[in-house]
Coordinates of C-alpha atoms and ligand atoms in Angstrom, one line a residue:
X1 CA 120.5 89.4 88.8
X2 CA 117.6 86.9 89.8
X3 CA 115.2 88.3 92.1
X4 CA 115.5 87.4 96.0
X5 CA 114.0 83.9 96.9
X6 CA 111.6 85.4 99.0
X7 CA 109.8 87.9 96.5
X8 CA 110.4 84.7 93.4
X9 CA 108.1 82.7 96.1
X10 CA 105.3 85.3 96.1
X11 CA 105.1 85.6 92.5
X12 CA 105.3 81.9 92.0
X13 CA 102.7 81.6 94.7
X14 CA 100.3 84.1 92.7
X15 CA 100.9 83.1 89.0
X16 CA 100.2 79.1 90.6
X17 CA 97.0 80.7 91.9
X18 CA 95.9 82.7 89.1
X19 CA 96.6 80.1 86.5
X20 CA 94.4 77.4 88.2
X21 CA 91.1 76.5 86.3
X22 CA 89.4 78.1 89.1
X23 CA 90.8 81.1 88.1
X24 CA 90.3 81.3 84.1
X25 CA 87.7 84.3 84.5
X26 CA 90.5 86.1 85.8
X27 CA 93.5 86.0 84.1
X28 CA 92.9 89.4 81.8
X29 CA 90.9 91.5 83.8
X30 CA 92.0 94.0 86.2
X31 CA 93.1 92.7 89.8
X32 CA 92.4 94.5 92.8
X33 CA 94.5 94.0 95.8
X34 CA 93.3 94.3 99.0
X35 CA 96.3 96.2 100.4
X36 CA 96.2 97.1 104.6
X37 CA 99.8 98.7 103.9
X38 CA 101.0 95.8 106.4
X39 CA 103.6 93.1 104.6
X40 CA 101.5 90.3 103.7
X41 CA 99.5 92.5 101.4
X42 CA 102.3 95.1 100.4
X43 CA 104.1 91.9 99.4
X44 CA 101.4 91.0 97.2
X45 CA 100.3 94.1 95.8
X46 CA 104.4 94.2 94.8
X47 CA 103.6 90.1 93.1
X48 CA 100.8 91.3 91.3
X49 CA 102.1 94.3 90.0
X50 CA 105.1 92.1 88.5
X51 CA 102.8 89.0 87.0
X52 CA 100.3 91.5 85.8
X53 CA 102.7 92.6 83.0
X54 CA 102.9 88.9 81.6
X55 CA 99.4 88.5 82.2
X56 CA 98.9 91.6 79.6
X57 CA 96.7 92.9 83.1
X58 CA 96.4 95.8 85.5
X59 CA 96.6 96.5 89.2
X60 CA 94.4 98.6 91.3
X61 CA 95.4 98.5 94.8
X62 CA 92.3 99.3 97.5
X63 CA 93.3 100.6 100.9
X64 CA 90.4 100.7 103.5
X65 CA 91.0 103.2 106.2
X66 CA 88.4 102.3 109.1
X67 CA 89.3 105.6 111.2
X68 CA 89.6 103.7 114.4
X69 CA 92.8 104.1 115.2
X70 CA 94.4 107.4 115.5
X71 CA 96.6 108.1 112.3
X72 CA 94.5 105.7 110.5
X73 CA 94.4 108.1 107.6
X74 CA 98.0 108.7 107.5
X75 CA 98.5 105.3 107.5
X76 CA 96.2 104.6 104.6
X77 CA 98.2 107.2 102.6
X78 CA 101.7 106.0 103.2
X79 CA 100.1 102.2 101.4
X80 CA 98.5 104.6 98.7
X81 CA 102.4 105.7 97.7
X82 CA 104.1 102.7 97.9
X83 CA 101.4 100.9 96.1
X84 CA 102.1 103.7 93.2
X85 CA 105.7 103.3 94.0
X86 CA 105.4 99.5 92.6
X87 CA 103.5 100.7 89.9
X88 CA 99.8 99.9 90.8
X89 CA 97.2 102.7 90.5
X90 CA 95.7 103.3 94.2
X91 CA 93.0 104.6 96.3
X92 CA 92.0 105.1 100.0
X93 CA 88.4 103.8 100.7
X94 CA 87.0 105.7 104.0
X95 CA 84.2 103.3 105.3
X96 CA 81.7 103.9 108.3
X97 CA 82.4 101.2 111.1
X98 CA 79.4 100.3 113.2
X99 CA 76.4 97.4 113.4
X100 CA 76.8 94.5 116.0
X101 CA 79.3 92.2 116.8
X102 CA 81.8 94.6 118.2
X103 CA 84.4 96.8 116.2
X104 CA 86.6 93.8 115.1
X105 CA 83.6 92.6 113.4
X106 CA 81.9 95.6 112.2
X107 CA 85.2 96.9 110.7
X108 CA 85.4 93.5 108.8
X109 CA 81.8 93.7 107.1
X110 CA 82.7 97.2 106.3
X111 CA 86.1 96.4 104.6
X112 CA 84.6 93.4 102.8
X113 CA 81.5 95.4 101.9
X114 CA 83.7 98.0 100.2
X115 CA 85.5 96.0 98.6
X116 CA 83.3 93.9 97.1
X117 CA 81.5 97.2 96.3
X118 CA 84.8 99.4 94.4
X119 CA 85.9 96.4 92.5
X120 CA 85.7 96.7 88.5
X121 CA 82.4 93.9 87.8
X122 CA 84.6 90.7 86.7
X123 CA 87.4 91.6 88.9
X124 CA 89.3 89.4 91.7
X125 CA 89.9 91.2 94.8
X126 CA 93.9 89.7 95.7
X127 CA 93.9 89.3 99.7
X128 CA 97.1 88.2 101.4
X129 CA 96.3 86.0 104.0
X130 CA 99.5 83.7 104.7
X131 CA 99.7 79.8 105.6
X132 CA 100.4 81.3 108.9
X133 CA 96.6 82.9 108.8
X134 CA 96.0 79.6 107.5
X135 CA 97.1 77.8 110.5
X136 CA 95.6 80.1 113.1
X137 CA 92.3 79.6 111.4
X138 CA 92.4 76.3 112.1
X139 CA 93.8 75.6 115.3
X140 CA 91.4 78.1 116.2
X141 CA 88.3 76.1 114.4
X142 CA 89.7 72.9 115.9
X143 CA 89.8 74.8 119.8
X144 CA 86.3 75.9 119.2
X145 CA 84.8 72.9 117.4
X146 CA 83.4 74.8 114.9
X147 CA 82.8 71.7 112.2
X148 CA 84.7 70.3 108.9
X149 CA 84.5 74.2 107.0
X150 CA 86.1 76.0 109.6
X151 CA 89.0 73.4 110.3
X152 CA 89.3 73.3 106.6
X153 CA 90.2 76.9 106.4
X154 CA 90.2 79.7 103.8
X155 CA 89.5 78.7 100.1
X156 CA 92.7 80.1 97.8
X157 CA 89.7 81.3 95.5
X158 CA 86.3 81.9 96.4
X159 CA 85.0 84.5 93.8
X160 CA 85.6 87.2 93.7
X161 CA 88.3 86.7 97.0
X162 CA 91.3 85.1 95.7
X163 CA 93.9 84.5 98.0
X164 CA 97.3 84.0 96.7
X165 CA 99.5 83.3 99.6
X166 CA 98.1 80.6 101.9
X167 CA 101.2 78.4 100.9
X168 CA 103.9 81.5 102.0
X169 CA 104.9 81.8 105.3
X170 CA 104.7 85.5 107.0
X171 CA 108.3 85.9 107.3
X172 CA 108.8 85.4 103.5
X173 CA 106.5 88.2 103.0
X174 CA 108.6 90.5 105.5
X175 CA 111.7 89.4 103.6
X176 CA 110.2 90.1 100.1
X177 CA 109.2 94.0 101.5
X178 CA 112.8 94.2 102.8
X179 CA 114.1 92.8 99.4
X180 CA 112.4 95.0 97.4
X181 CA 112.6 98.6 99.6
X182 CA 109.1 98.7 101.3
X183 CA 108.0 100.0 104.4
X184 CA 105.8 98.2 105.7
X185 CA 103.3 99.0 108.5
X186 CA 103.1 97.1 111.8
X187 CA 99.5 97.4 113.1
X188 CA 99.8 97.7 117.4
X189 CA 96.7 95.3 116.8
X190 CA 99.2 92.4 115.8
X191 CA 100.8 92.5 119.3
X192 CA 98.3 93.3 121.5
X193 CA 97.5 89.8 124.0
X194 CA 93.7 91.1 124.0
X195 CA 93.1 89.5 120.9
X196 CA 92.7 85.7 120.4
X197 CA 94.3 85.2 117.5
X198 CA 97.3 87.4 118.8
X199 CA 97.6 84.6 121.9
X200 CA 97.6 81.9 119.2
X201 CA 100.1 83.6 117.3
X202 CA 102.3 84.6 119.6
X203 CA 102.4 82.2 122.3
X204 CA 100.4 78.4 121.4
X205 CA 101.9 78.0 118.1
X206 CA 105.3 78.7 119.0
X207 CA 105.1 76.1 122.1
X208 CA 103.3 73.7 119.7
X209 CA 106.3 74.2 117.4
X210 CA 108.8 73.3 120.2
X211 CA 106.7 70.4 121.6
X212 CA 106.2 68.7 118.0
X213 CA 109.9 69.9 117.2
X214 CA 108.7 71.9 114.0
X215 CA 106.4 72.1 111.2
X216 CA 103.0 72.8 113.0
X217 CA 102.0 75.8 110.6
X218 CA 102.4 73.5 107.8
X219 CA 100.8 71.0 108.9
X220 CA 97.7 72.5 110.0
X221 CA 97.6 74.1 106.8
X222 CA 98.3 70.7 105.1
X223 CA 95.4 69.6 107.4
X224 CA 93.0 72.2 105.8
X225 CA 93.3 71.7 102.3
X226 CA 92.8 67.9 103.0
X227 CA 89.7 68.8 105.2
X228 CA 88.8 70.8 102.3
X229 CA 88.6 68.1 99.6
X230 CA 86.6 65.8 102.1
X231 CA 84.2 68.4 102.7
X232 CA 83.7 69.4 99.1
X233 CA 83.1 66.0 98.2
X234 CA 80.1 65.8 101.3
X235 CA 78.4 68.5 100.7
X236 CA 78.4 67.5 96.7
X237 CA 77.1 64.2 97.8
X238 CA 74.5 65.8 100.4
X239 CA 73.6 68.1 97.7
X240 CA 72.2 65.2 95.3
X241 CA 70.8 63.2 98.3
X242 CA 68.8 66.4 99.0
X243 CA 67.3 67.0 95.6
X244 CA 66.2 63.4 95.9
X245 CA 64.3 63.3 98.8
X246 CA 62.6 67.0 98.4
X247 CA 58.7 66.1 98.0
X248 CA 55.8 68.8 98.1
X249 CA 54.9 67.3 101.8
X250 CA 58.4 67.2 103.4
X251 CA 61.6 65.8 103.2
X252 CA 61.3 61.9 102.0
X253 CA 63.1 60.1 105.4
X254 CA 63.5 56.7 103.7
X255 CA 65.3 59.0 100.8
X256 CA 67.8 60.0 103.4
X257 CA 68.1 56.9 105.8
X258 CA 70.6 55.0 104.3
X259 CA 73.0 57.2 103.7
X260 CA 76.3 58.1 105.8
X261 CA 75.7 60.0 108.6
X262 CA 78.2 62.9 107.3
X263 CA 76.0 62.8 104.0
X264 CA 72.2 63.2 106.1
X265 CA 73.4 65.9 108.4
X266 CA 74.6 67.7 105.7
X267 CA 71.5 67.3 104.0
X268 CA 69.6 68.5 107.1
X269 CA 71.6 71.0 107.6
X270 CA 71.2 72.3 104.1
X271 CA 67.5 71.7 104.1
X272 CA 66.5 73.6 107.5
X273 CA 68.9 76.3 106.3
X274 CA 66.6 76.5 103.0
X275 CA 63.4 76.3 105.6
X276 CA 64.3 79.2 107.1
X277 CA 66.2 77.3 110.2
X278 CA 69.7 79.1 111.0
X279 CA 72.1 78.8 114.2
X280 CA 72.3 75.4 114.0
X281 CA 74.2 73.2 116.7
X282 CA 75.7 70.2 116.2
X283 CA 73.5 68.7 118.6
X284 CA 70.0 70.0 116.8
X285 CA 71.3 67.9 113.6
X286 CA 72.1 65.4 115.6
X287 CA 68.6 65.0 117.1
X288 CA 66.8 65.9 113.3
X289 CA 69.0 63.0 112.3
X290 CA 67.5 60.5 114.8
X291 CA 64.2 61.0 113.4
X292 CA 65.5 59.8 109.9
X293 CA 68.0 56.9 111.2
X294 CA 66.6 56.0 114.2
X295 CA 62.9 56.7 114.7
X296 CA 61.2 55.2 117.7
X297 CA 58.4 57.5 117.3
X298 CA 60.1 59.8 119.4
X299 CA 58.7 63.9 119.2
X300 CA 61.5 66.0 116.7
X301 CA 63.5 68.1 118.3
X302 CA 62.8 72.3 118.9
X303 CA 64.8 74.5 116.6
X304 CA 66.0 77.9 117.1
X305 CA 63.6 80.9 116.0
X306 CA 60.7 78.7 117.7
X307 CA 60.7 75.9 115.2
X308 CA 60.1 72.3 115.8
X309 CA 61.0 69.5 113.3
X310 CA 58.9 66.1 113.1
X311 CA 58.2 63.7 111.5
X312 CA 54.9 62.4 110.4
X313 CA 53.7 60.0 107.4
X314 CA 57.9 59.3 106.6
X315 CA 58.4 63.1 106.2
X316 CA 59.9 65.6 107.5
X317 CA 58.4 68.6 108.3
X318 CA 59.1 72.3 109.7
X319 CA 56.3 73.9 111.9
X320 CA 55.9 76.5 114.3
X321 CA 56.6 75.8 117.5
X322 CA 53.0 74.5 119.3
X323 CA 51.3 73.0 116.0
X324 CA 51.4 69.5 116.2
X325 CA 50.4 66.9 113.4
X326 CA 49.6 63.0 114.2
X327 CA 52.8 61.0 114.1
X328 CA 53.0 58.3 110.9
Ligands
ATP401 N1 92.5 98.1 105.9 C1 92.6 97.2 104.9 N2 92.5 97.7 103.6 C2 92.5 96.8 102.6 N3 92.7 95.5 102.7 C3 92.8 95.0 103.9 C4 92.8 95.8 105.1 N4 92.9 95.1 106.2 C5 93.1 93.8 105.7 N5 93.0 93.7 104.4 C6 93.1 92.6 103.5 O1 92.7 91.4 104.2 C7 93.8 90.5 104.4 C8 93.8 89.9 105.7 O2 93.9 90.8 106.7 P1 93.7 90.5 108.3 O3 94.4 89.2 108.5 O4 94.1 91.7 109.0 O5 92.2 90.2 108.3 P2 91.4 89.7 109.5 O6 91.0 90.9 110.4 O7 92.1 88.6 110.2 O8 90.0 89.3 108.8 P3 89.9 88.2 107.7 O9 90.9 87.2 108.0 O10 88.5 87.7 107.9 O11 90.1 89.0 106.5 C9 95.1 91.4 104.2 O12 96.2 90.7 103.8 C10 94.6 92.4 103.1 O13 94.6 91.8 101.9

């Protein structure tokens, strides 16, 4: 009998993933997946463990219980069996869930941490974000305007996170658990209005869905790997205008000056990172960009962690705030 449409489209989803150039190192060593027990990754564990026989592979399935919910344990557990039930070798990792940002956060770091951590050296850890996840990443980077990277998403493979399904919709990973036995879990999180995404989920996209009569979560995902090509090719472009105009005194300002906008702030942005100068706005860059494209012998503007930028002798400099060099 041929296998249900829904668990065919995972496992065409992941062998498309993991037989992408970007992908080579990974074809024959052991694949972890990231498994919460919930029905995107249960779905993808139950992929993996299929392709991994005609990729001659292995599949070790890594549950992270954070112990902040009551039953967490238990709930780690019943993944840890149905991950053996399909034939992957399992374990529960129990991390310590603390440091700023708030438990949402905190939990993250810690799962990633682990992960990164318990994975065999060469390994891909599988995650099973959906094109729905897609989606409310960037509707939610649009909202905020957090810049080009967060609008264009999550990479399908950013070593050593591979992420298989970003072109399978949520319910087809519900139907493939239902097609093939599982049990998934439904975490109370997922429902509760208190978190953002939740909101997004449960009540903008489905009212953008009815206004534009369909086809939002695709297209925002469409949206994302376009965005993603564009900002590749940027940053590439920044990257080489940077190397050029690096000198021993500063950054070379007639180096920069004629170059796209979208290709100096990058390059600003990459160079003040490298200077020590994080938490950028959009609005610093902006202002460090005047001095290269439109100097009028104006003062450079102050940076966060008590920075100032200027210019002096067509370079670019970054000093302590209250230093202050002739102009040139
Ligand atoms: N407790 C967990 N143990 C192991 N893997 C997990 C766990 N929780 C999440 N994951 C992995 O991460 C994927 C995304 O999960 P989820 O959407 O809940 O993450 P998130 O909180 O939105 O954070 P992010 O999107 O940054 O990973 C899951 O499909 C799964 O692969």
């Amino acid at each position: 009998m041929p296998p249900d449409p829904a668990v065919s489209a995972t496992r065409t989803a992941l062998r498309r993933v993991l037989s992408s150039p970007e992908a080579e190192s990974y074809r024959s060593v052991p694949w972890v997946v990231a498994c919460s027990g919930g029905a995107d990754s249960l779905a993808l564990a139950a992929a993996a463990a299929h392709e991994a026989r005609h990729f001659g592979t292995e599949v070790r399935g890594l549950v992270v219980d954070h112990g902040l919910q009551v039953g967490s344990a238990a709930v780690a557990e019943r993944a840890v069996e149905q991950l053996t039930a399909i034939g992957c070798s399992a374990q529960v990792l129990a991390v310590e869930v603390d440091g700023p940002g708030g438990p949402e956060a905190a939990a993250r770091r810690a799962r990633y941490a682990a992960l990164r951590a318990e994975r065999p050296a060469g390994s891909p850890v599988l995650l099973g974000h959906t094109l729905d996840d897609q989606a409310e990443t960037v509707l939610l980077g649009l909202g905020r305007g957090s810049g080009a990277r967060s609008i264009a998403g999550m990479p399908a493979v950013d070593p050593p996170w591979v992420r298989p399904l970003l072109g399978v919709r949520r319910e087809t990973t519900e139907a493939a658990c239902r097609a093939l036995g599982l049990d998934p879990w439904s975490d109370p999180h997922n429902v509760d209005p208190k978190f953002t995404r939740v909101r997004l989920r449960t009540e903008v996209l489905p009212l953008l869905e009815e206004v534009l009569q369909g086809g939002v979560a695709e297209s925002l995902a469409r949206t994302a790997r376009q965005l993603r090509d564009d900002a590749d090719a940027l940053d590439a472009a920044a990257a080489e205008v940077l190397r050029r105009a690096r000198t021993p005194e500063g950054l070379d300002v007639l180096a920069l000056r004629d170059f796209p906008a979208a290709v100096r702030r990058r390059a600003l942005r990459d160079w003040l990172f490298a200077e020590g100068v994080g938490e950028l706005s959009d609005a610093h860059l902006r202002a460090a960009d005047a001095l290269v494209a439109n100097w009028r012998g104006q003062g450079g503007p102050a940076l966060p962690g008590d920075f100032v930028l200027r210019r002096a002798h067509g370079r670019l400099r970054v000093e302590t705030a209250g230093r202050k060099p002739p102009n040139g």
